[in-house]
Amino acid sequence: MAEGPRGSGGLGDIAGWQVHKSAKGMLDRGLVAESGREGDRVRGVVMEGPKRYQSGLLIRSRTDVENLCTCPTSRGRGLICAHSIAVALSLIRGARVAPALARPAPG
């Protein structure tokens, strides 16, 4: 398997370069509203327009990773999605996330 992008903690290997590229774009556009880690779980929230995805990964080993995202790609197709990779990238980068994006607008 090809090595993932530098500084990505092997996430390119887990999901492939196309998903990694999409995830990087989500992070760069500020769509990761929350991120955190609890043991072997990475969890967060990714906003895409009006949609809010609870995203994350359960990382048992370098080759045993379960996607925890609520998006159609994860639920319907069983694939590791860009949302969960974006959450993991935000933790690797130590990115500041925008918690205000995670809350619904008042009204």
Short mmCIF file of C-alpha atoms in Angstrom, two decimals:
data_model
loop_
_atom_site.label_atom_id
_atom_site.label_comp_id
_atom_site.label_asym_id
_atom_site.label_seq_id
_atom_site.Cartn_x
_atom_site.Cartn_y
_atom_site.Cartn_z
CA MET A 1 0.00 0.00 0.00
CA ALA A 2 1.29 3.48 -0.81
CA GLU A 3 2.39 5.67 2.07
CA GLY A 4 0.00 8.47 3.00
CA PRO A 5 0.84 12.16 2.96
CA ARG A 6 3.54 13.31 5.40
CA GLY A 7 2.26 14.35 8.81
CA SER A 8 -1.06 12.57 8.37
CA GLY A 9 -0.40 9.74 10.81
CA GLY A 10 -1.07 7.10 8.13
CA LEU A 11 -4.59 8.37 7.39
CA GLY A 12 -3.89 8.30 3.65
CA ASP A 13 -3.22 4.59 4.00
CA ILE A 14 -6.50 4.02 5.80
CA ALA A 15 -8.80 5.86 3.41
CA GLY A 16 -6.83 6.48 0.22
CA TRP A 17 -5.46 9.69 -1.23
CA GLN A 18 -8.75 10.95 -2.70
CA VAL A 19 -10.56 10.77 0.64
CA HIS A 20 -7.53 12.28 2.38
CA LYS A 21 -7.49 15.18 -0.11
CA SER A 22 -11.21 15.81 0.43
CA ALA A 23 -10.75 15.66 4.22
CA LYS A 24 -7.89 18.14 4.06
CA GLY A 25 -10.14 20.49 2.09
CA MET A 26 -12.88 20.18 4.72
CA LEU A 27 -10.40 21.02 7.46
CA ASP A 28 -8.91 23.92 5.50
CA ARG A 29 -12.42 25.36 4.94
CA GLY A 30 -13.18 25.18 8.67
CA LEU A 31 -15.90 22.54 8.44
CA VAL A 32 -14.63 20.58 11.46
CA ALA A 33 -16.66 22.08 14.29
CA GLU A 34 -15.50 19.79 17.11
CA SER A 35 -12.81 17.17 17.59
CA GLY A 36 -11.50 15.11 20.46
CA ARG A 37 -9.95 11.81 21.41
CA GLU A 38 -10.96 9.27 24.04
CA GLY A 39 -8.64 6.28 24.19
CA ASP A 40 -8.76 4.55 20.83
CA ARG A 41 -11.69 6.69 19.58
CA VAL A 42 -11.46 9.91 17.63
CA ARG A 43 -14.74 11.84 17.57
CA GLY A 44 -15.98 15.12 16.24
CA VAL A 45 -18.57 17.06 14.28
CA VAL A 46 -18.28 18.10 10.65
CA MET A 47 -20.66 20.64 9.15
CA GLU A 48 -21.52 20.53 5.45
CA GLY A 49 -24.03 23.22 4.70
CA PRO A 50 -27.11 22.46 6.80
CA LYS A 51 -25.93 18.90 7.48
CA ARG A 52 -24.15 18.00 10.70
CA TYR A 53 -22.27 14.70 10.80
CA GLN A 54 -21.15 13.00 14.01
CA SER A 55 -17.86 11.64 12.74
CA GLY A 56 -14.97 9.64 14.05
CA LEU A 57 -12.84 6.55 13.98
CA LEU A 58 -12.32 3.60 16.29
CA ILE A 59 -8.65 2.76 15.81
CA ARG A 60 -7.80 -0.74 17.02
CA SER A 61 -4.56 -1.01 15.04
CA ARG A 62 -2.90 0.47 11.96
CA THR A 63 -4.95 -1.88 9.77
CA ASP A 64 -8.12 -2.29 11.88
CA VAL A 65 -10.10 0.96 11.80
CA GLU A 66 -13.86 1.39 12.06
CA ASN A 67 -15.61 4.48 10.71
CA LEU A 68 -18.14 6.00 13.12
CA CYS A 69 -19.59 8.71 10.86
CA THR A 70 -23.32 9.26 10.34
CA CYS A 71 -22.93 10.26 6.66
CA PRO A 72 -24.39 8.23 3.76
CA THR A 73 -20.93 7.14 2.56
CA SER A 74 -20.22 5.51 5.89
CA ARG A 75 -23.70 4.19 6.69
CA GLY A 76 -24.77 3.16 3.21
CA ARG A 77 -21.53 2.02 1.63
CA GLY A 78 -19.44 1.06 4.65
CA LEU A 79 -16.46 3.15 3.55
CA ILE A 80 -14.17 5.36 5.57
CA CYS A 81 -15.29 8.87 4.72
CA ALA A 82 -13.64 12.26 4.45
CA HIS A 83 -15.59 13.54 7.47
CA SER A 84 -13.92 11.14 9.88
CA ILE A 85 -10.51 11.64 8.30
CA ALA A 86 -10.98 15.44 8.62
CA VAL A 87 -11.70 15.03 12.35
CA ALA A 88 -8.56 12.93 12.79
CA LEU A 89 -6.48 15.41 10.77
CA SER A 90 -7.70 18.24 12.98
CA LEU A 91 -6.31 16.43 16.01
CA ILE A 92 -3.01 15.65 14.29
CA ARG A 93 -2.62 19.27 13.23
CA GLY A 94 -3.73 20.55 16.60
CA ALA A 95 -6.18 22.72 14.70
CA ARG A 96 -8.49 25.05 16.51
CA VAL A 97 -12.06 24.15 15.72
CA ALA A 98 -15.04 26.46 15.74
CA PRO A 99 -17.48 25.17 18.39
CA ALA A 100 -20.00 27.87 17.42
CA LEU A 101 -20.50 26.04 14.11
CA ALA A 102 -21.62 22.93 15.98
CA ARG A 103 -24.62 24.65 17.55
CA PRO A 104 -27.82 25.31 15.61
CA ALA A 105 -28.57 28.94 14.84
CA PRO A 106 -30.98 30.56 17.30
CA GLY A 107 -34.45 31.20 16.06
#
